[in-house]
PDB file of C-alpha atoms in Angstrom:
ATOM      1  CA  MET A   2     -23.734-117.181 -31.840  1.00 93.00           C
ATOM      2  CA  LEU A   3     -23.198-120.198 -34.073  1.00 97.00           C
ATOM      3  CA  ARG A   4     -20.988-123.307 -33.692  1.00 98.00           C
ATOM      4  CA  PHE A   5     -20.849-126.706 -33.944  1.00 98.00           C
ATOM      5  CA  ARG A   6     -19.462-130.036 -32.697  1.00 98.00           C
ATOM      6  CA  SER A   7     -18.791-132.985 -34.937  1.00 98.00           C
ATOM      7  CA  LEU A   8     -18.960-135.901 -32.112  1.00 98.00           C
ATOM      8  CA  ALA A   9     -18.953-138.714 -34.416  1.00 98.00           C
ATOM      9  CA  SER A  10     -18.260-138.782 -38.541  1.00 98.00           C
ATOM     10  CA  GLY A  11     -18.526-141.808 -40.946  1.00 95.00           C
ATOM     11  CA  SER A  12     -19.716-144.821 -41.788  1.00 91.00           C
ATOM     12  CA  SER A  13     -20.164-146.327 -38.518  1.00 92.00           C
ATOM     13  CA  GLY A  14     -21.494-143.417 -37.063  1.00 97.00           C
ATOM     14  CA  ASN A  15     -22.043-139.727 -37.899  1.00 98.00           C
ATOM     15  CA  ALA A  16     -23.385-136.977 -35.113  1.00 98.00           C
ATOM     16  CA  THR A  17     -22.926-133.210 -35.577  1.00 98.00           C
ATOM     17  CA  LEU A  18     -24.430-130.484 -32.854  1.00 98.00           C
ATOM     18  CA  VAL A  19     -24.827-127.434 -33.878  1.00 98.00           C
ATOM     19  CA  GLU A  20     -25.750-124.860 -31.414  1.00 98.00           C
ATOM     20  CA  ALA A  21     -27.082-120.740 -31.252  1.00 97.00           C
ATOM     21  CA  ARG A  22     -27.718-117.978 -29.138  1.00 91.00           C
ATOM     22  CA  ALA A  23     -29.621-115.354 -29.117  1.00 83.00           C
ATOM     23  CA  GLY A  24     -28.469-112.445 -26.824  1.00 80.00           C
ATOM     24  CA  SER A  25     -28.192-113.543 -23.204  1.00 79.00           C
ATOM     25  CA  GLY A  26     -30.828-115.953 -24.599  1.00 84.00           C
ATOM     26  CA  ALA A  27     -30.704-119.797 -23.184  1.00 92.00           C
ATOM     27  CA  PRO A  28     -28.995-121.822 -26.191  1.00 96.00           C
ATOM     28  CA  THR A  29     -30.892-123.597 -28.656  1.00 98.00           C
ATOM     29  CA  ARG A  30     -29.167-127.205 -29.615  1.00 98.00           C
ATOM     30  CA  VAL A  31     -30.641-129.532 -32.611  1.00 98.00           C
ATOM     31  CA  LEU A  32     -28.044-132.794 -33.346  1.00 98.00           C
ATOM     32  CA  VAL A  33     -27.854-133.578 -36.860  1.00 98.00           C
ATOM     33  CA  ASP A  34     -27.973-137.547 -37.389  1.00 98.00           C
ATOM     34  CA  CYS A  35     -27.716-139.387 -34.613  1.00 98.00           C
ATOM     35  CA  GLY A  36     -26.112-142.977 -35.524  1.00 97.00           C
ATOM     36  CA  LEU A  37     -24.422-143.715 -32.353  1.00 97.00           C
ATOM     37  CA  GLY A  38     -26.084-145.871 -29.526  1.00 97.00           C
ATOM     38  CA  LEU A  39     -27.589-143.465 -26.324  1.00 97.00           C
ATOM     39  CA  ARG A  40     -24.473-144.916 -24.112  1.00 97.00           C
ATOM     40  CA  GLN A  41     -21.964-143.696 -26.256  1.00 97.00           C
ATOM     41  CA  LEU A  42     -24.586-140.694 -27.304  1.00 98.00           C
ATOM     42  CA  ALA A  43     -24.809-139.277 -23.818  1.00 98.00           C
ATOM     43  CA  ALA A  44     -20.637-139.868 -23.535  1.00 97.00           C
ATOM     44  CA  ARG A  45     -20.240-137.291 -26.038  1.00 97.00           C
ATOM     45  CA  LEU A  46     -21.730-134.843 -24.910  1.00 98.00           C
ATOM     46  CA  ALA A  47     -20.305-135.303 -21.736  1.00 97.00           C
ATOM     47  CA  ALA A  48     -16.893-134.489 -22.892  1.00 96.00           C
ATOM     48  CA  ALA A  49     -18.664-131.114 -24.312  1.00 95.00           C
ATOM     49  CA  GLY A  50     -20.364-130.533 -20.834  1.00 95.00           C
ATOM     50  CA  LEU A  51     -23.432-130.921 -21.896  1.00 97.00           C
ATOM     51  CA  GLY A  52     -26.329-134.825 -21.678  1.00 97.00           C
ATOM     52  CA  LEU A  53     -28.976-136.201 -23.125  1.00 97.00           C
ATOM     53  CA  GLY A  54     -31.801-133.376 -21.961  1.00 95.00           C
ATOM     54  CA  ASP A  55     -29.311-130.167 -22.996  1.00 97.00           C
ATOM     55  CA  LEU A  56     -31.036-131.289 -27.032  1.00 98.00           C
ATOM     56  CA  ASP A  57     -33.672-129.173 -28.196  1.00 98.00           C
ATOM     57  CA  ALA A  58     -33.848-131.435 -31.114  1.00 98.00           C
ATOM     58  CA  ILE A  59     -32.675-134.182 -33.578  1.00 98.00           C
ATOM     59  CA  PHE A  60     -32.806-133.704 -37.379  1.00 98.00           C
ATOM     60  CA  ILE A  61     -32.026-136.852 -39.364  1.00 98.00           C
ATOM     61  CA  THR A  62     -31.225-136.433 -43.055  1.00 98.00           C
ATOM     62  CA  HIS A  63     -32.118-140.282 -44.122  1.00 98.00           C
ATOM     63  CA  GLU A  64     -33.078-143.671 -43.318  1.00 98.00           C
ATOM     64  CA  HIS A  65     -29.487-145.532 -43.268  1.00 98.00           C
ATOM     65  CA  GLY A  66     -27.904-146.783 -39.705  1.00 96.00           C
ATOM     66  CA  ASP A  67     -25.492-144.315 -39.555  1.00 97.00           C
ATOM     67  CA  HIS A  68     -27.351-141.788 -39.556  1.00 98.00           C
ATOM     68  CA  VAL A  69     -30.446-142.424 -37.642  1.00 98.00           C
ATOM     69  CA  GLY A  70     -28.756-144.695 -34.604  1.00 98.00           C
ATOM     70  CA  CYS A  71     -30.749-143.993 -31.647  1.00 97.00           C
ATOM     71  CA  ALA A  72     -32.714-141.274 -32.799  1.00 98.00           C
ATOM     72  CA  LEU A  73     -36.304-142.651 -32.116  1.00 98.00           C
ATOM     73  CA  ALA A  74     -35.168-144.157 -28.719  1.00 97.00           C
ATOM     74  CA  LEU A  75     -33.856-140.518 -27.502  1.00 98.00           C
ATOM     75  CA  SER A  76     -36.413-138.708 -28.667  1.00 98.00           C
ATOM     76  CA  SER A  77     -39.148-141.433 -27.070  1.00 98.00           C
ATOM     77  CA  ARG A  78     -37.264-141.821 -23.528  1.00 96.00           C
ATOM     78  CA  HIS A  79     -36.259-137.517 -23.967  1.00 97.00           C
ATOM     79  CA  ARG A  80     -39.254-136.120 -25.522  1.00 98.00           C
ATOM     80  CA  ILE A  81     -37.146-134.551 -27.624  1.00 98.00           C
ATOM     81  CA  PRO A  82     -38.884-134.045 -31.366  1.00 98.00           C
ATOM     82  CA  LEU A  83     -37.935-135.372 -34.089  1.00 98.00           C
ATOM     83  CA  TRP A  84     -37.205-133.000 -37.661  1.00 98.00           C
ATOM     84  CA  THR A  85     -37.535-135.383 -41.281  1.00 98.00           C
ATOM     85  CA  SER A  86     -38.541-135.707 -44.677  1.00 98.00           C
ATOM     86  CA  ALA A  87     -41.789-138.314 -44.903  1.00 98.00           C
ATOM     87  CA  GLY A  88     -39.575-139.977 -47.720  1.00 98.00           C
ATOM     88  CA  THR A  89     -37.340-140.621 -44.140  1.00 98.00           C
ATOM     89  CA  TRP A  90     -39.684-141.387 -41.269  1.00 98.00           C
ATOM     90  CA  ALA A  91     -41.723-143.822 -43.336  1.00 98.00           C
ATOM     91  CA  ALA A  92     -38.083-146.031 -43.977  1.00 98.00           C
ATOM     92  CA  ILE A  93     -37.712-145.580 -39.829  1.00 98.00           C
ATOM     93  CA  ALA A  94     -41.090-145.969 -38.271  1.00 98.00           C
ATOM     94  CA  ASP A  95     -41.088-147.933 -35.818  1.00 97.00           C
ATOM     95  CA  GLU A  96     -44.638-149.001 -33.469  1.00 95.00           C
ATOM     96  CA  ARG A  97     -41.908-149.879 -30.969  1.00 96.00           C
ATOM     97  CA  PHE A  98     -41.065-145.617 -30.032  1.00 97.00           C
ATOM     98  CA  GLU A  99     -43.384-143.131 -29.686  1.00 97.00           C
ATOM     99  CA  PRO A 100     -41.221-140.218 -30.771  1.00 97.00           C
ATOM    100  CA  ILE A 101     -42.357-136.457 -31.218  1.00 98.00           C
ATOM    101  CA  VAL A 102     -41.942-136.344 -35.019  1.00 98.00           C
ATOM    102  CA  HIS A 103     -42.441-133.055 -37.344  1.00 98.00           C
ATOM    103  CA  LEU A 104     -42.127-133.380 -41.391  1.00 98.00           C
ATOM    104  CA  THR A 105     -39.951-130.923 -43.386  1.00 98.00           C
ATOM    105  CA  ALA A 106     -39.008-131.158 -46.830  1.00 98.00           C
ATOM    106  CA  ASP A 107     -36.726-129.444 -49.385  1.00 98.00           C
ATOM    107  CA  GLY A 108     -37.511-125.205 -49.518  1.00 95.00           C
ATOM    108  CA  HIS A 109     -39.098-125.309 -45.654  1.00 97.00           C
ATOM    109  CA  GLN A 110     -37.593-123.320 -43.219  1.00 95.00           C
ATOM    110  CA  VAL A 111     -37.919-124.811 -39.560  1.00 97.00           C
ATOM    111  CA  ALA A 112     -38.158-122.445 -36.602  1.00 97.00           C
ATOM    112  CA  ILE A 113     -35.970-123.945 -33.855  1.00 97.00           C
ATOM    113  CA  GLY A 114     -35.389-121.474 -31.142  1.00 96.00           C
ATOM    114  CA  ALA A 115     -32.341-119.073 -32.161  1.00 96.00           C
ATOM    115  CA  LEU A 116     -31.760-121.430 -35.358  1.00 98.00           C
ATOM    116  CA  GLN A 117     -33.390-120.866 -38.507  1.00 97.00           C
ATOM    117  CA  VAL A 118     -32.764-124.690 -40.633  1.00 98.00           C
ATOM    118  CA  SER A 119     -33.494-124.827 -44.319  1.00 98.00           C
ATOM    119  CA  PRO A 120     -33.729-128.710 -45.750  1.00 98.00           C
ATOM    120  CA  PHE A 121     -33.250-129.115 -48.676  1.00 98.00           C
ATOM    121  CA  THR A 122     -33.177-132.758 -51.201  1.00 98.00           C
ATOM    122  CA  VAL A 123     -29.608-133.977 -52.674  1.00 98.00           C
ATOM    123  CA  PRO A 124     -28.902-137.172 -54.666  1.00 98.00           C
ATOM    124  CA  HIS A 125     -28.680-139.883 -52.556  1.00 98.00           C
ATOM    125  CA  ASP A 126     -29.528-143.401 -51.837  1.00 97.00           C
ATOM    126  CA  ALA A 127     -32.492-143.304 -50.141  1.00 98.00           C
ATOM    127  CA  ARG A 128     -35.725-142.591 -49.669  1.00 97.00           C
ATOM    128  CA  GLU A 129     -36.846-138.490 -49.306  1.00 98.00           C
ATOM    129  CA  PRO A 130     -32.985-137.542 -48.303  1.00 98.00           C
ATOM    130  CA  LEU A 131     -32.835-133.763 -47.088  1.00 98.00           C
ATOM    131  CA  GLN A 132     -29.012-131.900 -46.570  1.00 98.00           C
ATOM    132  CA  LEU A 133     -29.631-128.637 -45.076  1.00 98.00           C
ATOM    133  CA  HIS A 134     -28.169-125.414 -43.666  1.00 98.00           C
ATOM    134  CA  CYS A 135     -28.211-123.942 -40.420  1.00 98.00           C
ATOM    135  CA  SER A 136     -28.408-119.717 -39.635  1.00 98.00           C
ATOM    136  CA  ASP A 137     -28.785-118.472 -36.239  1.00 96.00           C
ATOM    137  CA  GLY A 138     -29.771-114.489 -38.246  1.00 95.00           C
ATOM    138  CA  ALA A 139     -26.035-113.364 -38.744  1.00 96.00           C
ATOM    139  CA  ARG A 140     -23.658-116.182 -39.704  1.00 97.00           C
ATOM    140  CA  ARG A 141     -24.938-119.195 -42.004  1.00 98.00           C
ATOM    141  CA  LEU A 142     -23.264-123.188 -41.300  1.00 98.00           C
ATOM    142  CA  GLY A 143     -23.968-125.711 -44.269  1.00 98.00           C
ATOM    143  CA  ILE A 144     -23.716-129.638 -43.853  1.00 98.00           C
ATOM    144  CA  LEU A 145     -23.018-131.217 -46.880  1.00 98.00           C
ATOM    145  CA  THR A 146     -22.811-135.370 -46.526  1.00 97.00           C
ATOM    146  CA  ASP A 147     -24.265-138.514 -48.111  1.00 98.00           C
ATOM    147  CA  LEU A 148     -24.550-137.272 -51.901  1.00 98.00           C
ATOM    148  CA  GLY A 149     -23.314-139.080 -54.727  1.00 98.00           C
ATOM    149  CA  HIS A 150     -22.867-135.689 -57.150  1.00 98.00           C
ATOM    150  CA  VAL A 151     -23.485-132.449 -56.231  1.00 98.00           C
ATOM    151  CA  THR A 152     -26.461-130.650 -57.291  1.00 98.00           C
ATOM    152  CA  PRO A 153     -26.669-127.060 -59.072  1.00 98.00           C
ATOM    153  CA  HIS A 154     -29.444-126.836 -56.304  1.00 98.00           C
ATOM    154  CA  ALA A 155     -27.480-127.802 -53.656  1.00 98.00           C
ATOM    155  CA  LEU A 156     -24.924-125.281 -54.557  1.00 98.00           C
ATOM    156  CA  ALA A 157     -27.545-122.712 -54.971  1.00 98.00           C
ATOM    157  CA  GLN A 158     -28.189-123.620 -51.183  1.00 98.00           C
ATOM    158  CA  LEU A 159     -24.979-123.601 -49.688  1.00 98.00           C
ATOM    159  CA  ALA A 160     -23.922-119.873 -51.441  1.00 98.00           C
ATOM    160  CA  GLY A 161     -22.687-117.563 -49.364  1.00 97.00           C
ATOM    161  CA  CYS A 162     -22.087-120.553 -46.270  1.00 98.00           C
ATOM    162  CA  HIS A 163     -19.304-118.626 -43.294  1.00 98.00           C
ATOM    163  CA  ALA A 164     -18.570-122.420 -42.057  1.00 98.00           C
ATOM    164  CA  LEU A 165     -18.968-126.142 -44.286  1.00 98.00           C
ATOM    165  CA  GLN A 166     -19.325-129.372 -43.156  1.00 98.00           C
ATOM    166  CA  MET A 167     -18.498-131.451 -46.680  1.00 98.00           C
ATOM    167  CA  GLU A 168     -18.586-134.693 -47.437  1.00 98.00           C
ATOM    168  CA  SER A 169     -15.361-135.682 -48.873  1.00 98.00           C
ATOM    169  CA  ASN A 170     -15.810-139.804 -49.404  1.00 98.00           C
ATOM    170  CA  HIS A 171     -13.335-141.588 -50.742  1.00 98.00           C
ATOM    171  CA  ASP A 172     -10.236-142.337 -52.870  1.00 98.00           C
ATOM    172  CA  PRO A 173     -11.343-143.139 -56.244  1.00 98.00           C
ATOM    173  CA  ALA A 174      -8.003-145.491 -56.977  1.00 97.00           C
ATOM    174  CA  LEU A 175      -8.383-146.945 -53.712  1.00 98.00           C
ATOM    175  CA  LEU A 176     -12.100-148.122 -53.168  1.00 98.00           C
ATOM    176  CA  ALA A 177     -10.922-149.034 -56.648  1.00 97.00           C
ATOM    177  CA  HIS A 178      -8.720-151.919 -55.613  1.00 96.00           C
ATOM    178  CA  SER A 179     -10.153-152.467 -51.985  1.00 96.00           C
ATOM    179  CA  ARG A 180     -11.488-155.889 -50.791  1.00 95.00           C
ATOM    180  CA  TYR A 181     -15.189-153.983 -51.229  1.00 96.00           C
ATOM    181  CA  PRO A 182     -17.522-156.804 -53.698  1.00 97.00           C
ATOM    182  CA  ASP A 183     -18.038-154.705 -56.760  1.00 97.00           C
ATOM    183  CA  PHE A 184     -21.796-154.056 -56.845  1.00 97.00           C
ATOM    184  CA  LEU A 185     -20.641-151.782 -53.698  1.00 97.00           C
ATOM    185  CA  LYS A 186     -17.717-149.665 -55.274  1.00 98.00           C
ATOM    186  CA  ARG A 187     -20.992-149.154 -58.145  1.00 97.00           C
ATOM    187  CA  ARG A 188     -22.809-148.089 -55.061  1.00 97.00           C
ATOM    188  CA  ILE A 189     -20.182-145.178 -53.742  1.00 98.00           C
ATOM    189  CA  ALA A 190     -18.689-143.919 -56.635  1.00 98.00           C
ATOM    190  CA  GLY A 191     -22.350-143.941 -58.157  1.00 98.00           C
ATOM    191  CA  GLU A 192     -25.202-140.240 -59.066  1.00 98.00           C
ATOM    192  CA  ARG A 193     -26.373-141.987 -55.652  1.00 98.00           C
ATOM    193  CA  GLY A 194     -23.292-142.540 -53.537  1.00 98.00           C
ATOM    194  CA  HIS A 195     -20.755-140.450 -52.276  1.00 98.00           C
ATOM    195  CA  LEU A 196     -18.794-138.244 -53.643  1.00 98.00           C
ATOM    196  CA  SER A 197     -15.132-138.557 -53.906  1.00 98.00           C
ATOM    197  CA  ASN A 198     -12.490-136.448 -53.229  1.00 98.00           C
ATOM    198  CA  GLU A 199     -11.587-134.623 -55.845  1.00 98.00           C
ATOM    199  CA  GLN A 200     -15.927-134.003 -56.161  1.00 98.00           C
ATOM    200  CA  ALA A 201     -16.178-132.656 -52.868  1.00 98.00           C
ATOM    201  CA  ALA A 202     -13.169-130.062 -53.918  1.00 98.00           C
ATOM    202  CA  GLN A 203     -14.484-129.066 -56.604  1.00 98.00           C
ATOM    203  CA  ALA A 204     -18.065-128.506 -55.286  1.00 98.00           C
ATOM    204  CA  LEU A 205     -15.614-126.548 -52.280  1.00 98.00           C
ATOM    205  CA  ALA A 206     -13.483-124.176 -54.660  1.00 98.00           C
ATOM    206  CA  GLN A 207     -17.703-122.989 -56.126  1.00 98.00           C
ATOM    207  CA  LEU A 208     -18.377-122.145 -52.844  1.00 98.00           C
ATOM    208  CA  ALA A 209     -15.304-120.343 -51.470  1.00 97.00           C
ATOM    209  CA  HIS A 210     -15.434-116.393 -50.908  1.00 97.00           C
ATOM    210  CA  ALA A 211     -14.061-113.841 -48.836  1.00 95.00           C
ATOM    211  CA  GLU A 212     -15.876-114.713 -45.942  1.00 96.00           C
ATOM    212  CA  LEU A 213     -15.985-118.885 -45.784  1.00 96.00           C
ATOM    213  CA  ARG A 214     -14.077-118.688 -42.105  1.00 89.00           C
ATOM    214  CA  CYS A 215     -13.972-122.585 -41.878  1.00 94.00           C
ATOM    215  CA  VAL A 216     -14.014-125.967 -43.552  1.00 97.00           C
ATOM    216  CA  VAL A 217     -14.428-129.284 -41.703  1.00 98.00           C
ATOM    217  CA  ALA A 218     -14.179-132.052 -44.266  1.00 98.00           C
ATOM    218  CA  ALA A 219     -16.744-135.557 -42.667  1.00 98.00           C
ATOM    219  CA  HIS A 220     -17.806-138.565 -43.739  1.00 98.00           C
ATOM    220  CA  LEU A 221     -14.425-140.356 -44.889  1.00 98.00           C
ATOM    221  CA  SER A 222     -14.640-143.932 -45.413  1.00 97.00           C
ATOM    222  CA  GLU A 223     -11.799-145.820 -42.886  1.00 94.00           C
ATOM    223  CA  ARG A 224     -10.367-147.642 -45.845  1.00 95.00           C
ATOM    224  CA  ASN A 225     -10.898-146.098 -49.197  1.00 97.00           C
ATOM    225  CA  ASN A 226      -9.918-142.786 -48.203  1.00 98.00           C
ATOM    226  CA  ARG A 227      -7.370-140.322 -46.360  1.00 97.00           C
ATOM    227  CA  PRO A 228      -7.291-137.721 -44.569  1.00 97.00           C
ATOM    228  CA  GLU A 229      -4.235-136.176 -45.984  1.00 97.00           C
ATOM    229  CA  HIS A 230      -5.744-136.643 -48.966  1.00 97.00           C
ATOM    230  CA  ALA A 231      -9.268-134.858 -48.148  1.00 98.00           C
ATOM    231  CA  ARG A 232      -6.829-132.685 -46.705  1.00 97.00           C
ATOM    232  CA  ALA A 233      -4.819-132.060 -50.071  1.00 97.00           C
ATOM    233  CA  GLY A 234      -8.327-131.544 -51.942  1.00 97.00           C
ATOM    234  CA  PHE A 235      -9.758-128.787 -49.628  1.00 98.00           C
ATOM    235  CA  ALA A 236      -6.680-126.998 -49.545  1.00 97.00           C
ATOM    236  CA  GLN A 237      -5.652-125.965 -53.422  1.00 96.00           C
ATOM    237  CA  ALA A 238      -9.393-125.460 -53.876  1.00 97.00           C
ATOM    238  CA  LEU A 239      -9.131-123.146 -50.574  1.00 96.00           C
ATOM    239  CA  GLY A 240      -5.546-121.763 -51.781  1.00 95.00           C
ATOM    240  CA  CYS A 241      -4.855-122.074 -48.049  1.00 94.00           C
ATOM    241  CA  ALA A 242      -2.239-125.132 -46.300  1.00 94.00           C
ATOM    242  CA  PRO A 243      -3.502-128.717 -46.282  1.00 95.00           C
ATOM    243  CA  HIS A 244      -3.026-128.046 -41.635  1.00 92.00           C
ATOM    244  CA  GLU A 245      -5.519-125.526 -42.043  1.00 92.00           C
ATOM    245  CA  VAL A 246      -8.564-127.868 -43.119  1.00 95.00           C
ATOM    246  CA  GLN A 247      -9.918-129.405 -40.311  1.00 96.00           C
ATOM    247  CA  VAL A 248     -11.177-133.286 -40.787  1.00 98.00           C
ATOM    248  CA  ALA A 249     -14.317-134.958 -38.390  1.00 98.00           C
ATOM    249  CA  THR A 250     -12.772-138.606 -37.636  1.00 95.00           C
ATOM    250  CA  ARG A 251     -15.436-141.515 -36.246  1.00 94.00           C
ATOM    251  CA  GLU A 252     -14.452-139.458 -32.852  1.00 95.00           C
ATOM    252  CA  GLY A 253     -15.028-136.715 -33.242  1.00 94.00           C
ATOM    253  CA  LEU A 254     -14.127-132.468 -33.875  1.00 96.00           C
ATOM    254  CA  ASP A 255     -14.276-130.115 -31.202  1.00 96.00           C
ATOM    255  CA  TRP A 256     -16.563-127.055 -31.334  1.00 97.00           C
ATOM    256  CA  MET A 257     -15.920-124.773 -34.351  1.00 97.00           C
ATOM    257  CA  THR A 258     -17.135-120.943 -34.696  1.00 96.00           C
ATOM    258  CA  VAL A 259     -18.693-120.085 -37.682  1.00 96.00           C
TER     259      VAL A 259
END
């Protein structure tokens, strides 16, 4: 069994819990990104019936604060292994903490209990950003956020996934007319920034297949997007009704079974 739960999504913090269980064995739980404070993370996990000690690993996609959050403190205090790229680790290493660090890279498959985690590179303004797909051996979940455009490599890595959590960050018109300074608008809309609703929908249309069971729109900008805009684009790509598209918010989203 493979399932996932967004604990938070957006510029104020990102964290996704992925859980796999093989037969009657104990479940494996990996936290993908940790962009919350320890107390807030503990509260979000408690709402799912879990504690900090129930995590088997942390995977950090890149060094931006809304993805790193309390990861170093969490790994240090609770001795939870932390996986990330060499570039990300170089950017976040802090002598105040002693986390259990494992380095990985594009194309390396990481076995964590019942989960196989496969990271891949994406174009984003970070040192060595990675996104990933996870599998319990039978089903595959793809996570794709924080990238300025969708590359053929990313599409190849996500082909055949049974569930997707994909960035649909901004509406270009809302971004253009926002109060953001011009340099920030250029960064967000740039080749190493974030996906617009249209870019995300175009990628999703290429990834859609008969066994794609659930799709979650994620990392929506609170100021430069609207959930209904993201839903509309994803629904058109999937050929479904907008209400069938799930949206992860800063409050998170309940468990989704892959």
